[in-house]
């Protein structure tokens, strides 16, 4: 079974898909750059799609993930809300833990 590998994707649900890798990457980009536009650009995603993705996640989760600042002399920007930051940190920690558990199981059942 040369080259055998696995792939897991962690998604959280309420009524619909609430949060997963896409919103996580957008939020990580906003955390790093202070801009949803830049985060979307880094992912090769249209700003309108990034905005829609995070708005949907906010509706499903029931709280704001980002605070947005309109343009002006220095342009606009975005930042994570306190609740959004805490949620992202918990999700990132869960992904790391699930990835570690999956790797352990994979090595146990497919050690070749």
Short mmCIF file of C-alpha atoms in Angstrom, two decimals:
data_model
loop_
_atom_site.label_atom_id
_atom_site.label_comp_id
_atom_site.label_asym_id
_atom_site.label_seq_id
_atom_site.Cartn_x
_atom_site.Cartn_y
_atom_site.Cartn_z
CA UNK A 1 0.00 0.00 0.00
CA UNK A 2 2.76 2.34 -0.99
CA UNK A 3 1.79 6.00 -0.67
CA UNK A 4 -1.40 5.35 1.30
CA UNK A 5 -2.64 8.41 3.12
CA UNK A 6 -5.80 9.84 4.62
CA UNK A 7 -7.53 13.17 4.82
CA UNK A 8 -9.91 14.49 7.46
CA UNK A 9 -11.90 17.69 7.35
CA UNK A 10 -13.40 19.00 10.57
CA UNK A 11 -16.67 20.89 10.18
CA UNK A 12 -19.03 22.13 12.86
CA UNK A 13 -22.79 22.10 12.25
CA UNK A 14 -26.00 23.55 13.63
CA UNK A 15 -28.87 23.52 11.11
CA UNK A 16 -26.42 23.93 8.22
CA UNK A 17 -22.66 23.79 7.96
CA UNK A 18 -21.56 26.43 10.44
CA UNK A 19 -17.78 26.46 10.42
CA UNK A 20 -14.95 24.62 8.72
CA UNK A 21 -11.60 25.04 7.00
CA UNK A 22 -12.69 27.90 4.71
CA UNK A 23 -13.98 30.26 7.40
CA UNK A 24 -11.01 29.27 9.58
CA UNK A 25 -8.51 30.27 6.87
CA UNK A 26 -10.34 33.55 6.25
CA UNK A 27 -10.28 34.38 9.95
CA UNK A 28 -6.60 33.42 10.21
CA UNK A 29 -5.91 35.76 7.29
CA UNK A 30 -7.82 38.60 8.94
CA UNK A 31 -5.93 37.96 12.18
CA UNK A 32 -2.63 38.19 10.28
CA UNK A 33 -3.41 41.09 7.95
CA UNK A 34 -6.26 43.09 9.49
CA UNK A 35 -8.11 42.85 6.18
CA UNK A 36 -10.80 40.52 4.86
CA UNK A 37 -9.87 41.66 1.34
CA UNK A 38 -6.26 40.58 1.83
CA UNK A 39 -7.33 37.31 3.46
CA UNK A 40 -9.59 36.56 0.49
CA UNK A 41 -6.87 37.53 -1.99
CA UNK A 42 -4.40 35.16 -0.29
CA UNK A 43 -6.90 32.34 -0.73
CA UNK A 44 -7.66 33.24 -4.34
CA UNK A 45 -11.24 33.99 -3.33
CA UNK A 46 -13.44 36.89 -4.34
CA UNK A 47 -14.10 39.37 -1.54
CA UNK A 48 -17.85 38.95 -2.04
CA UNK A 49 -17.56 35.19 -1.50
CA UNK A 50 -15.40 35.68 1.59
CA UNK A 51 -17.93 38.14 2.99
CA UNK A 52 -20.82 35.73 2.25
CA UNK A 53 -18.95 32.78 3.79
CA UNK A 54 -18.31 34.58 7.07
CA UNK A 55 -21.82 36.10 7.20
CA UNK A 56 -23.27 32.58 6.85
CA UNK A 57 -21.00 31.30 9.62
CA UNK A 58 -22.06 34.21 11.85
CA UNK A 59 -25.75 33.47 11.22
CA UNK A 60 -25.31 29.78 12.02
CA UNK A 61 -23.15 30.37 15.09
CA UNK A 62 -25.29 33.23 16.40
CA UNK A 63 -22.52 35.77 17.01
CA UNK A 64 -20.23 38.12 15.09
CA UNK A 65 -16.84 36.79 14.06
CA UNK A 66 -15.49 40.03 12.60
CA UNK A 67 -15.83 43.71 13.15
CA UNK A 68 -15.47 45.67 9.94
CA UNK A 69 -14.22 49.22 9.56
CA UNK A 70 -15.26 51.25 6.51
CA UNK A 71 -12.73 52.94 4.30
CA UNK A 72 -11.50 56.45 4.81
CA UNK A 73 -8.19 58.21 4.46
CA UNK A 74 -6.31 55.05 5.45
CA UNK A 75 -8.72 52.52 4.00
CA UNK A 76 -10.93 50.07 5.85
CA UNK A 77 -10.11 46.89 7.62
CA UNK A 78 -11.40 44.01 9.66
CA UNK A 79 -10.56 42.47 12.99
CA UNK A 80 -11.74 39.43 14.90
CA UNK A 81 -14.28 40.09 17.60
CA UNK A 82 -13.30 38.84 21.04
CA UNK A 83 -15.84 36.02 20.70
CA UNK A 84 -14.60 35.30 17.17
CA UNK A 85 -10.97 35.15 18.34
CA UNK A 86 -11.84 32.78 21.19
CA UNK A 87 -13.91 30.59 18.86
CA UNK A 88 -11.11 30.43 16.27
CA UNK A 89 -8.57 29.47 18.94
CA UNK A 90 -10.82 26.66 20.22
CA UNK A 91 -11.45 25.40 16.69
CA UNK A 92 -7.71 25.45 15.86
CA UNK A 93 -6.97 23.52 19.08
CA UNK A 94 -9.64 20.95 18.25
CA UNK A 95 -8.26 20.51 14.71
CA UNK A 96 -4.77 19.90 16.12
CA UNK A 97 -6.10 17.35 18.62
CA UNK A 98 -8.22 15.53 16.01
CA UNK A 99 -5.29 15.49 13.57
CA UNK A 100 -3.02 13.97 16.22
CA UNK A 101 -5.60 11.30 17.10
CA UNK A 102 -6.15 10.51 13.42
CA UNK A 103 -2.42 10.17 12.78
CA UNK A 104 -2.10 7.80 15.75
CA UNK A 105 -4.99 5.67 14.47
CA UNK A 106 -3.63 5.70 10.92
CA UNK A 107 -0.22 4.49 12.10
CA UNK A 108 -1.90 1.78 14.21
CA UNK A 109 -4.09 0.38 11.41
CA UNK A 110 -1.87 1.08 8.39
CA UNK A 111 1.72 0.88 9.68
CA UNK A 112 3.24 -0.19 6.36
#
